[in-house]
Amino acid sequence: MKNAVLLSALGLGIAFAAPAGATDISFTTTLTSSSTPICFGSCHLHSAGVSADQSFQLDAAGPGQAVSLGSAWVDAGFGWDTDAALDLTLNFTAPTTGTSGETSALVQYLRLGGFIRKGITGGSITWDAPAFDFGFSGYEFELDLQNVAGWSLAGSTPINGTLKLLSAPQSGAVPEPASWALMLGGFGLVGAALRSQRKAAVVFG
């Protein structure tokens, strides 16, 4: 019976000392564009990243989180570009601060009619790697990017994707306060069980 109490207490301490499965994620994006269109008017490609922190939690090998990465649009005018580019960078503030997850896309578009954002603008965004892995500080991520085709760039076209956490470092995890309390309680039960065993072993002649 005492052995059972001892094992249960040890199990309780170990279970609550294990690191949590969820990881806090926070980042912004930088989205830059370049274009040399053949056109009348401006007709250039523009883009903007997401400047406000996107914050959520991810579980390793979980389904991932849909994220907004920015937007792109084309100036009014008449013309086309078959070799424009978008460059995307993820700027992390959690789980650590740094810049990672850089990739690019080829943008092709045709703008017909108008200098006041009317008419028809169609084209495509094709990412160099629609799903690519990157990592830093022991964390591994996958970003699945959405290619786009047949959209209107006369307005603002959203750039979206799905961020997945593939793996996270397991060493050096710090339990939460409640976990510390349960863990210390478990070690207390271990000490009580050991003291009880020592008392039972004393024999008087």
PDB file of N, CA, C and O in Angstrom, residues 5 20 32 58 89 130 145 175 188:
ATOM      1  N   VAL A   5       1.313   4.350  -2.702  1.00  0.00           N
ATOM      2  CA  VAL A   5       1.246   5.791  -2.417  1.00  0.00           C
ATOM      3  C   VAL A   5       2.499   6.487  -2.931  1.00  0.00           C
ATOM      4  O   VAL A   5       2.452   7.569  -3.513  1.00  0.00           O
ATOM      5  N   ALA A  20       4.037  22.260 -20.897  1.00  0.00           N
ATOM      6  CA  ALA A  20       2.726  22.340 -21.538  1.00  0.00           C
ATOM      7  C   ALA A  20       2.862  22.140 -23.041  1.00  0.00           C
ATOM      8  O   ALA A  20       3.893  22.447 -23.627  1.00  0.00           O
ATOM      9  N   THR A  32       6.740  43.366 -49.072  1.00  0.00           N
ATOM     10  CA  THR A  32       7.227  44.384 -49.999  1.00  0.00           C
ATOM     11  C   THR A  32       7.003  43.911 -51.428  1.00  0.00           C
ATOM     12  O   THR A  32       6.963  42.717 -51.712  1.00  0.00           O
ATOM     13  N   LEU A  58      -0.213  27.637 -30.327  1.00  0.00           N
ATOM     14  CA  LEU A  58      -0.155  26.509 -31.247  1.00  0.00           C
ATOM     15  C   LEU A  58       0.330  25.277 -30.510  1.00  0.00           C
ATOM     16  O   LEU A  58       1.202  25.364 -29.638  1.00  0.00           O
ATOM     17  N   THR A  89       8.165  38.506 -45.081  1.00  0.00           N
ATOM     18  CA  THR A  89       8.997  38.192 -43.921  1.00  0.00           C
ATOM     19  C   THR A  89       8.123  38.163 -42.678  1.00  0.00           C
ATOM     20  O   THR A  89       7.302  39.056 -42.471  1.00  0.00           O
ATOM     21  N   PRO A 130       4.766  27.215 -51.803  1.00  0.00           N
ATOM     22  CA  PRO A 130       3.456  27.391 -51.145  1.00  0.00           C
ATOM     23  C   PRO A 130       3.421  26.823 -49.726  1.00  0.00           C
ATOM     24  O   PRO A 130       2.697  27.328 -48.877  1.00  0.00           O
ATOM     25  N   LEU A 145       1.045  28.778 -47.717  1.00  0.00           N
ATOM     26  CA  LEU A 145       0.591  30.016 -48.351  1.00  0.00           C
ATOM     27  C   LEU A 145      -0.443  29.722 -49.431  1.00  0.00           C
ATOM     28  O   LEU A 145      -0.368  28.702 -50.112  1.00  0.00           O
ATOM     29  N   PRO A 175       7.306  24.943 -15.197  1.00  0.00           N
ATOM     30  CA  PRO A 175       5.893  24.692 -14.895  1.00  0.00           C
ATOM     31  C   PRO A 175       5.184  25.952 -14.431  1.00  0.00           C
ATOM     32  O   PRO A 175       5.800  26.871 -13.872  1.00  0.00           O
ATOM     33  N   GLY A 188       5.940  16.012  -1.120  1.00  0.00           N
ATOM     34  CA  GLY A 188       5.614  15.920   0.300  1.00  0.00           C
ATOM     35  C   GLY A 188       5.061  14.552   0.658  1.00  0.00           C
ATOM     36  O   GLY A 188       5.397  13.976   1.697  1.00  0.00           O
TER      37      GLY A 188
END
